[in-house]
mmCIF file of C-alpha atoms in Angstrom:
data_model
loop_
_atom_site.group_PDB
_atom_site.id
_atom_site.type_symbol
_atom_site.label_atom_id
_atom_site.label_comp_id
_atom_site.label_asym_id
_atom_site.label_seq_id
_atom_site.Cartn_x
_atom_site.Cartn_y
_atom_site.Cartn_z
ATOM 1 C CA MET A 1 5.200 -1.773 -21.181
ATOM 2 C CA LEU A 2 3.020 0.714 -19.089
ATOM 3 C CA ASP A 3 2.882 -2.019 -16.585
ATOM 4 C CA PHE A 4 6.380 -2.392 -16.309
ATOM 5 C CA ILE A 5 6.823 1.530 -15.988
ATOM 6 C CA VAL A 6 4.119 1.609 -13.249
ATOM 7 C CA GLY A 7 5.633 -1.225 -11.365
ATOM 8 C CA PHE A 8 9.034 0.439 -11.467
ATOM 9 C CA ILE A 9 7.610 3.839 -10.447
ATOM 10 C CA THR A 10 5.437 2.450 -7.557
ATOM 11 C CA SER A 11 8.416 0.192 -6.050
ATOM 12 C CA LEU A 12 10.755 3.064 -6.398
ATOM 13 C CA LEU A 13 8.155 5.338 -4.451
ATOM 14 C CA SER A 14 7.528 2.541 -1.943
ATOM 15 C CA GLY A 15 11.463 2.175 -1.439
ATOM 16 C CA MET A 16 11.614 5.769 -0.462
ATOM 17 C CA GLY A 17 8.988 5.506 1.791
ATOM 18 C CA VAL A 18 6.463 7.516 0.151
ATOM 19 C CA GLY A 19 3.893 4.338 -0.343
ATOM 20 C CA GLY A 20 3.124 3.899 -3.946
ATOM 21 C CA GLY A 21 0.517 1.256 -3.033
ATOM 22 C CA GLY A 22 -2.386 3.895 -3.663
ATOM 23 C CA LEU A 23 -0.989 4.788 -7.075
ATOM 24 C CA LEU A 24 -0.834 1.057 -8.050
ATOM 25 C CA VAL A 25 -4.518 0.373 -6.906
ATOM 26 C CA ILE A 26 -5.548 3.591 -8.919
ATOM 27 C CA TYR A 27 -3.827 2.202 -12.039
ATOM 28 C CA LEU A 28 -5.102 -1.074 -11.791
ATOM 29 C CA VAL A 29 -8.913 0.213 -11.123
ATOM 30 C CA LEU A 30 -8.840 2.921 -13.721
ATOM 31 C CA VAL A 31 -6.506 1.975 -16.246
ATOM 32 C CA LYS A 32 -6.525 -2.049 -16.175
ATOM 33 C CA GLY A 33 -10.355 -2.020 -15.345
ATOM 34 C CA LEU A 34 -9.787 -4.401 -12.343
ATOM 35 C CA ALA A 35 -12.280 -4.646 -9.525
ATOM 36 C CA GLN A 36 -11.043 -3.030 -6.317
ATOM 37 C CA TYR A 37 -10.642 -6.069 -4.345
ATOM 38 C CA ASP A 38 -8.709 -7.823 -7.352
ATOM 39 C CA ALA A 39 -6.554 -4.604 -7.400
ATOM 40 C CA GLN A 40 -6.006 -4.644 -3.500
ATOM 41 C CA GLY A 41 -4.832 -8.242 -3.768
ATOM 42 C CA ILE A 42 -2.451 -7.791 -6.462
ATOM 43 C CA ASN A 43 -1.380 -4.826 -4.612
ATOM 44 C CA LEU A 44 -0.502 -6.538 -1.490
ATOM 45 C CA ALA A 45 1.237 -9.413 -3.200
ATOM 46 C CA PHE A 46 3.290 -6.947 -5.429
ATOM 47 C CA PHE A 47 4.413 -4.991 -2.371
ATOM 48 C CA ILE A 48 5.591 -8.063 -0.383
ATOM 49 C CA CYS A 49 8.455 -8.389 -2.809
ATOM 50 C CA SER A 50 9.348 -4.856 -3.230
ATOM 51 C CA SER A 51 8.961 -4.112 0.365
ATOM 52 C CA VAL A 52 11.241 -7.023 1.283
ATOM 53 C CA ALA A 53 13.946 -5.565 -0.959
ATOM 54 C CA ALA A 54 13.565 -2.098 0.512
ATOM 55 C CA LEU A 55 13.472 -3.418 3.957
ATOM 56 C CA THR A 56 16.954 -5.258 3.535
ATOM 57 C CA VAL A 57 18.572 -2.014 2.591
ATOM 58 C CA HIS A 58 17.062 -0.070 5.479
ATOM 59 C CA PHE A 59 17.979 -2.958 7.805
ATOM 60 C CA ILE A 60 21.633 -2.953 6.395
ATOM 61 C CA ARG A 61 21.859 0.766 6.905
ATOM 62 C CA ARG A 62 20.499 0.355 10.555
ATOM 63 C CA ASN A 63 17.488 2.541 9.689
ATOM 64 C CA ILE A 64 14.992 0.484 11.743
ATOM 65 C CA ASN A 65 13.804 0.731 15.407
ATOM 66 C CA LEU A 66 13.281 -2.795 15.856
ATOM 67 C CA ARG A 67 11.324 -2.433 19.179
ATOM 68 C CA LEU A 68 8.929 -0.116 17.295
ATOM 69 C CA ALA A 69 8.875 -2.264 14.230
ATOM 70 C CA ALA A 70 7.920 -5.075 16.377
ATOM 71 C CA TYR A 71 5.012 -3.422 17.905
ATOM 72 C CA LEU A 72 3.699 -2.151 14.845
ATOM 73 C CA ILE A 73 4.175 -5.567 12.897
ATOM 74 C CA LEU A 74 2.138 -7.314 15.665
ATOM 75 C CA PHE A 75 -0.887 -4.823 15.788
ATOM 76 C CA GLY A 76 -0.557 -4.114 11.996
ATOM 77 C CA ALA A 77 -0.824 -7.957 11.364
ATOM 78 C CA LEU A 78 -4.015 -8.255 13.719
ATOM 79 C CA GLY A 79 -5.635 -4.976 11.886
ATOM 80 C CA ALA A 80 -4.884 -6.499 8.546
ATOM 81 C CA VAL A 81 -6.861 -9.795 9.338
ATOM 82 C CA ILE A 82 -9.571 -7.928 10.915
ATOM 83 C CA GLY A 83 -9.768 -5.564 7.901
ATOM 84 C CA SER A 84 -9.736 -8.365 5.468
ATOM 85 C CA LEU A 85 -12.428 -10.267 7.160
ATOM 86 C CA ALA A 86 -14.507 -6.999 7.602
ATOM 87 C CA ALA A 87 -13.949 -6.470 3.914
ATOM 88 C CA SER A 88 -16.329 -9.169 2.917
ATOM 89 C CA TYR A 89 -19.044 -7.170 4.399
ATOM 90 C CA VAL A 90 -18.481 -4.357 2.215
ATOM 91 C CA SER A 91 -19.500 -3.744 -1.380
ATOM 92 C CA PRO A 92 -16.455 -3.256 -3.874
ATOM 93 C CA GLU A 93 -17.855 0.149 -4.671
ATOM 94 C CA THR A 94 -18.069 1.325 -1.068
ATOM 95 C CA ALA A 95 -14.628 -0.127 -0.670
ATOM 96 C CA ARG A 96 -13.548 1.956 -3.692
ATOM 97 C CA ARG A 97 -14.955 5.186 -2.102
ATOM 98 C CA ILE A 98 -13.537 4.392 1.382
ATOM 99 C CA PHE A 99 -10.174 3.920 -0.441
ATOM 100 C CA GLY A 100 -10.440 7.344 -2.389
ATOM 101 C CA VAL A 101 -11.326 9.051 0.987
ATOM 102 C CA PHE A 102 -8.160 7.701 2.561
ATOM 103 C CA LEU A 103 -6.018 8.626 -0.104
ATOM 104 C CA LEU A 104 -7.482 12.249 -0.390
ATOM 105 C CA ILE A 105 -6.981 12.638 3.499
ATOM 106 C CA SER A 106 -3.310 11.381 3.303
ATOM 107 C CA GLY A 107 -2.420 13.689 0.228
ATOM 108 C CA LEU A 108 -3.971 16.623 2.027
ATOM 109 C CA ILE A 109 -2.035 15.977 5.241
ATOM 110 C CA SER A 110 1.143 15.587 3.197
ATOM 111 C CA LEU A 111 0.528 18.749 1.435
ATOM 112 C CA ARG A 112 -0.018 20.530 4.775
ATOM 113 C CA GLN A 113 3.261 19.399 6.246
ATOM 114 C CA LYS A 114 6.326 21.212 5.798
#
């Protein structure tokens, strides 16, 4: 039952633009005991579905700057491929620490904004 609740909440946050992926990875690693890379893989698969659903709503409401989105998608895909390949050279423990640092920085930036 907890899996369903976590899945719903992280998708809800993602649909609102908060980015629930960090929360899902934390849940999968700390609560479910998955390895960092396994959790990240599940997170990516999970958010394909929830992102398509949210994207559909935003597209219908015309909330998307298509030109900007095209640039971000192109370079984001390139960065994702390079990052995925680079991950094979980083230990799971180091990846977990890097992930934690980025979450911390992201949280601090969010708290500082008005």
